Short mmCIF file of C-alpha atoms in Angstrom, two decimals:
data_model
loop_
_atom_site.label_atom_id
_atom_site.label_comp_id
_atom_site.label_asym_id
_atom_site.label_seq_id
_atom_site.Cartn_x
_atom_site.Cartn_y
_atom_site.Cartn_z
CA MET A 1426 76.63 138.66 122.04
CA ASN A 1427 77.88 142.01 121.30
CA ASN A 1428 79.64 142.92 117.37
CA VAL A 1429 83.03 142.21 118.85
CA GLN A 1430 82.11 138.99 119.90
CA LEU A 1431 80.79 138.14 116.95
CA SER A 1432 83.41 139.32 114.78
CA TYR A 1433 86.15 137.19 116.94
CA THR A 1434 83.70 134.34 116.36
CA PHE A 1435 83.39 134.75 112.76
CA HIS A 1436 87.11 135.01 112.19
CA ALA A 1437 87.81 132.08 114.27
CA ILE A 1438 85.34 130.22 112.24
CA VAL A 1439 86.84 131.13 108.99
CA TYR A 1440 90.47 130.44 110.24
CA HIS A 1441 89.69 126.85 111.43
CA ALA A 1442 87.72 126.40 108.28
CA ALA A 1443 90.86 127.56 106.35
CA ILE A 1444 93.18 125.13 108.31
CA ILE A 1445 90.91 122.09 107.53
CA ASN A 1446 90.60 123.05 104.08
CA TYR A 1447 94.48 123.31 103.82
CA ARG A 1448 94.94 120.07 105.50
CA VAL A 1449 92.30 118.47 103.32
CA TYR A 1450 93.72 119.65 100.39
CA GLY A 1451 97.20 118.40 101.40
CA TRP A 1452 95.74 115.19 102.13
CA PHE A 1453 94.28 114.78 98.63
CA HIS A 1454 97.34 115.84 96.69
CA SER A 1455 99.39 113.53 98.57
CA VAL A 1456 96.96 110.52 97.42
CA THR A 1457 96.09 111.72 93.95
CA GLY A 1458 99.63 112.80 93.20
CA ASN A 1459 100.61 109.21 92.94
CA LEU A 1460 98.18 108.89 90.00
CA TYR A 1461 100.16 111.44 88.13
CA LEU A 1462 102.65 110.10 85.45
CA TYR A 1463 105.79 112.31 85.90
CA HIS A 1464 107.28 110.86 82.79
CA THR A 1465 104.96 112.86 80.48
CA PRO A 1466 106.49 113.45 77.28
CA PRO A 1467 106.78 117.30 76.83
CA SER A 1468 104.06 117.26 73.73
CA MET A 1469 101.62 116.36 76.95
CA ARG A 1470 101.20 118.58 79.42
CA PHE A 1471 97.51 118.18 80.21
CA ARG A 1472 97.11 116.54 83.65
CA LEU A 1473 94.01 115.09 82.42
CA ILE A 1474 96.15 112.44 80.01
CA PRO A 1475 97.65 110.55 82.74
CA PHE A 1476 94.52 110.26 84.48
CA VAL A 1477 93.11 108.52 81.08
CA ILE A 1478 96.21 106.78 80.71
CA THR A 1479 96.40 105.34 84.20
CA GLY A 1480 92.68 104.16 83.98
CA THR A 1481 93.32 102.65 80.54
CA ARG A 1482 96.15 100.70 82.00
CA ILE A 1483 93.92 99.53 85.23
CA LEU A 1484 91.14 98.74 82.80
CA LEU A 1485 93.01 96.49 80.49
CA GLY A 1486 95.24 94.91 83.22
CA LEU A 1487 92.06 93.86 85.08
CA ILE A 1488 90.66 92.41 81.89
CA MET A 1489 93.81 90.37 81.28
CA PHE A 1490 94.33 89.37 84.65
CA THR A 1491 91.06 88.02 85.50
CA ALA A 1492 90.77 86.28 82.03
CA GLY A 1493 93.87 84.64 82.52
CA MET A 1494 93.05 83.59 86.27
CA SER A 1495 89.64 82.52 85.35
CA LYS A 1496 91.14 79.83 82.84
CA LEU A 1497 93.81 78.74 85.49
CA PHE A 1498 91.17 78.50 88.20
CA HIS A 1499 88.82 76.50 85.92
CA GLY A 1500 86.18 79.03 85.76
CA ALA A 1501 86.35 79.46 89.66
CA PHE A 1502 87.54 82.92 89.36
CA PRO A 1503 85.70 85.68 88.37
CA GLY A 1504 86.57 87.34 84.90
CA LEU A 1505 85.79 90.38 83.25
CA ILE A 1506 86.09 88.88 79.90
CA GLY A 1507 85.92 85.10 78.53
CA PRO A 1508 86.06 82.66 77.10
CA VAL A 1509 86.75 80.48 80.19
CA TRP A 1510 86.30 77.33 78.31
CA LEU A 1511 89.32 78.08 75.74
CA THR A 1512 91.65 75.17 77.25
CA ASP A 1513 89.05 72.74 77.40
CA GLU A 1514 88.06 73.46 73.75
CA LEU A 1515 91.91 73.41 72.66
CA ARG A 1516 92.28 70.16 74.62
CA LYS A 1517 90.22 68.65 71.71
CA TYR A 1518 92.64 69.33 69.27
CA GLY A 1519 95.96 68.28 71.24
CA LEU A 1520 96.50 72.38 71.96
CA GLU A 1521 95.74 72.24 75.92
CA TYR A 1522 99.49 73.56 76.49
CA LEU A 1523 98.52 76.50 73.93
CA GLY A 1524 95.40 77.14 76.32
CA GLN A 1525 97.40 77.07 79.34
CA PHE A 1526 100.36 79.08 77.73
CA ILE A 1527 97.46 81.93 76.78
CA ALA A 1528 96.10 81.58 80.32
CA TRP A 1529 99.35 82.45 82.00
CA SER A 1530 100.51 85.06 79.77
CA GLN A 1531 97.24 87.00 80.14
CA ALA A 1532 97.86 86.88 83.79
CA VAL A 1533 101.40 88.18 83.61
CA ILE A 1534 100.57 90.84 81.03
CA GLY A 1535 97.47 91.99 83.49
CA LEU A 1536 99.89 92.21 86.33
CA LEU A 1537 102.46 94.01 84.56
CA LEU A 1538 99.70 96.78 83.66
CA LEU A 1539 98.19 96.78 87.00
CA THR A 1540 101.20 97.48 89.12
CA GLN A 1541 101.80 100.53 86.60
CA ARG A 1542 105.72 100.32 87.01
CA PHE A 1543 106.06 97.90 84.36
CA ALA A 1544 103.05 98.88 82.32
CA THR A 1545 105.25 99.88 79.05
CA LEU A 1546 106.61 96.23 79.14
CA GLY A 1547 102.84 95.11 79.29
CA ALA A 1548 101.68 97.21 76.95
CA VAL A 1549 104.05 95.99 74.40
CA MET A 1550 103.18 92.34 75.16
CA LEU A 1551 99.66 93.10 75.38
CA LEU A 1552 99.66 93.90 71.32
CA PRO A 1553 100.44 90.48 70.26
CA MET A 1554 98.13 89.07 72.68
CA LEU A 1555 95.15 90.82 71.67
CA LEU A 1556 95.94 90.46 67.94
CA ASN A 1557 96.22 86.65 68.07
CA ILE A 1558 92.85 86.40 70.29
CA PHE A 1559 91.26 88.85 67.81
CA MET A 1560 92.22 86.75 64.61
CA VAL A 1561 91.04 83.34 66.55
CA MET A 1562 87.55 84.85 67.41
CA LEU A 1563 87.16 86.39 63.97
CA SER A 1564 87.84 83.23 62.28
CA LEU A 1565 85.61 81.22 64.62
CA GLY A 1566 82.93 84.01 64.12
CA ILE A 1567 82.90 83.54 60.40
CA HIS A 1568 83.51 79.76 60.52
CA TYR A 1569 80.24 78.88 62.72
CA SER A 1570 78.40 81.97 61.71
CA GLU A 1571 74.72 81.02 60.77
CA PRO A 1572 72.68 83.29 57.94
CA GLY A 1573 70.85 86.23 60.08
CA HIS A 1574 72.79 85.39 63.29
CA ILE A 1575 76.04 86.56 64.95
CA ASN A 1576 77.69 84.04 67.42
CA SER A 1577 79.57 84.82 70.48
CA ALA A 1578 82.99 84.43 68.88
CA PHE A 1579 82.15 87.29 66.30
CA ASN A 1580 80.87 89.48 69.09
CA THR A 1581 84.21 88.80 71.44
CA SER A 1582 86.39 89.82 68.47
CA ILE A 1583 84.50 93.18 68.34
CA ILE A 1584 85.25 93.80 71.84
CA ILE A 1585 88.95 92.79 71.23
CA ALA A 1586 89.04 95.36 68.56
CA PHE A 1587 88.09 98.16 70.90
CA LEU A 1588 90.71 96.77 73.42
CA LEU A 1589 93.43 96.96 70.60
CA LEU A 1590 92.51 100.49 70.54
CA LEU A 1591 93.14 101.13 73.78
CA ASN A 1592 96.34 99.25 73.72
CA ALA A 1593 97.17 101.24 70.80
CA ALA A 1594 96.80 104.49 72.83
CA LEU A 1595 98.84 103.32 75.52
CA LEU A 1596 101.70 102.42 73.19
CA LEU A 1597 101.20 105.77 71.65
CA TYR A 1598 101.61 107.49 74.99
CA ASP A 1599 104.88 105.56 75.57
CA PHE A 1600 106.35 106.21 72.33
CA HIS A 1601 108.95 108.16 73.45
CA LYS A 1602 110.28 104.84 75.09
CA LEU A 1603 109.85 102.72 72.09
CA LYS A 1604 110.97 105.15 69.24
CA PHE A 1605 114.59 103.90 69.47
CA ILE A 1606 113.51 100.60 67.98
CA PHE A 1607 112.77 102.59 64.67
CA ASP A 1608 116.37 104.48 65.30
CA GLU A 1609 118.87 103.15 62.71
CA ASN A 1610 121.69 104.80 64.79
CA ALA A 1611 120.96 103.82 68.53
CA ASP A 1612 124.81 102.87 69.22
CA PHE A 1613 124.81 105.02 72.14
CA LEU A 1614 121.95 102.74 73.89
CA LYS A 1615 124.52 100.23 74.17
CA THR A 1616 126.60 101.97 76.71
CA ARG A 1617 123.40 103.60 78.51
CA LYS A 1618 122.85 101.67 81.90
CA VAL A 1619 118.97 101.07 82.81
CA LYS A 1620 117.82 103.59 85.16
CA ARG A 1621 115.25 103.05 87.51
CA ARG A 1622 113.73 105.23 90.47
CA ASN A 1623 113.65 102.61 93.40
CA ARG A 1624 114.90 99.05 92.55
CA MET A 1625 113.39 97.76 95.82
CA ALA A 1626 110.07 98.80 94.77
CA ASP A 1627 110.82 96.83 91.34
CA VAL A 1628 111.90 93.71 93.72
CA ILE A 1629 108.62 94.20 95.77
CA VAL A 1630 106.20 94.41 92.60
CA MET A 1631 107.91 91.14 91.24
CA ALA A 1632 107.62 89.50 94.49
CA GLY A 1633 103.90 90.43 94.72
CA MET A 1634 103.27 89.26 91.07
CA LEU A 1635 105.56 85.90 91.89
CA ILE A 1636 102.66 85.46 94.92
CA CYS A 1637 99.92 85.77 92.72
CA LEU A 1638 101.20 83.59 90.16
CA ILE A 1639 101.58 80.76 92.61
CA SER A 1640 98.17 80.98 93.63
CA PRO A 1641 96.73 78.69 90.71
CA LEU A 1642 98.86 75.91 91.65
CA LEU A 1643 97.31 75.88 95.17
CA PHE A 1644 93.69 75.80 93.63
CA SER A 1645 93.60 71.91 93.60
CA VAL A 1646 94.78 71.66 97.17
CA ASN A 1647 92.95 74.31 98.74
CA LYS A 1648 90.63 77.01 96.97
CA MET A 1649 90.28 79.44 99.89
CA ALA A 1650 93.75 79.39 100.31
CA SER A 1651 94.31 80.19 96.59
CA TYR A 1652 92.09 83.07 96.69
CA GLY A 1653 93.94 84.59 99.72
CA VAL A 1654 97.18 84.25 98.19
CA VAL A 1655 95.83 86.07 95.22
CA ALA A 1656 94.74 88.86 97.55
CA ILE A 1657 98.04 88.79 99.29
CA GLY A 1658 99.94 88.87 96.38
CA LEU A 1659 97.99 92.19 94.95
CA MET A 1660 98.53 93.99 97.96
CA VAL A 1661 102.19 93.35 97.93
CA CYS A 1662 101.80 94.69 94.35
CA MET A 1663 100.38 97.93 95.58
CA ILE A 1664 102.66 98.69 98.12
CA PRO A 1665 105.03 101.06 95.75
CA LEU A 1666 102.10 102.92 95.03
CA PHE A 1667 102.22 104.52 98.58
CA LEU A 1668 105.90 105.66 97.84
CA LYS A 1669 106.52 109.15 97.40
CA LYS A 1670 105.31 110.52 94.16
CA ASN A 1671 108.19 110.35 92.01
CA GLU A 1672 108.89 106.74 92.88
CA ALA A 1673 105.32 105.49 92.55
CA PHE A 1674 105.60 105.09 88.98
CA CYS A 1675 108.33 104.24 86.35
#
């Protein structure tokens, strides 16, 4: 191979490498572009912050969703945090419906956070939920603690305190949406219409959430079918994530 052929070969390799790199970058940008939250307030221009916020929402969403579903599935659904026995324990004191309410609320809040489109609402609803769980576990930990020993309830309260810090970070990030609560002159909001980038995507997400929430009702009939319904519901919820980047999140 002479120098001319070698030069042509080298340039051909460089050219094709550049084309492959361009296509890979374009694909990577199209996939990861949906992970950026394009409603970032002006004070937050670092691209790392949306990644962290999205990851925090997913983490808290998974914790709440699996915690609620594990209670509704009577411990047969994998959960990241307990206690699964909450409903059974509350039943002893005639508070079974309270346990059911907590379980359903955890599942709904988890889905709101996971879907991202209603993450702000999920973060707002999560605050009183975590505060109540924290106080219950802290009270149980103090009441049933033994000298020199720390029981599981007290350990759980420490974990919940950490989750409260994460939730506070989410609320702080979305403060530009919530700050009008503290505004004494917010009459202009009465005439302002709710703006959504893609209402059809909202409908799809809500349909997926409804499918997920139907699954516990099927558990006593067919366990495997109930798991399949959960999977279908989650996949439906994820459909809007494949939309163009300015409509994937709200």
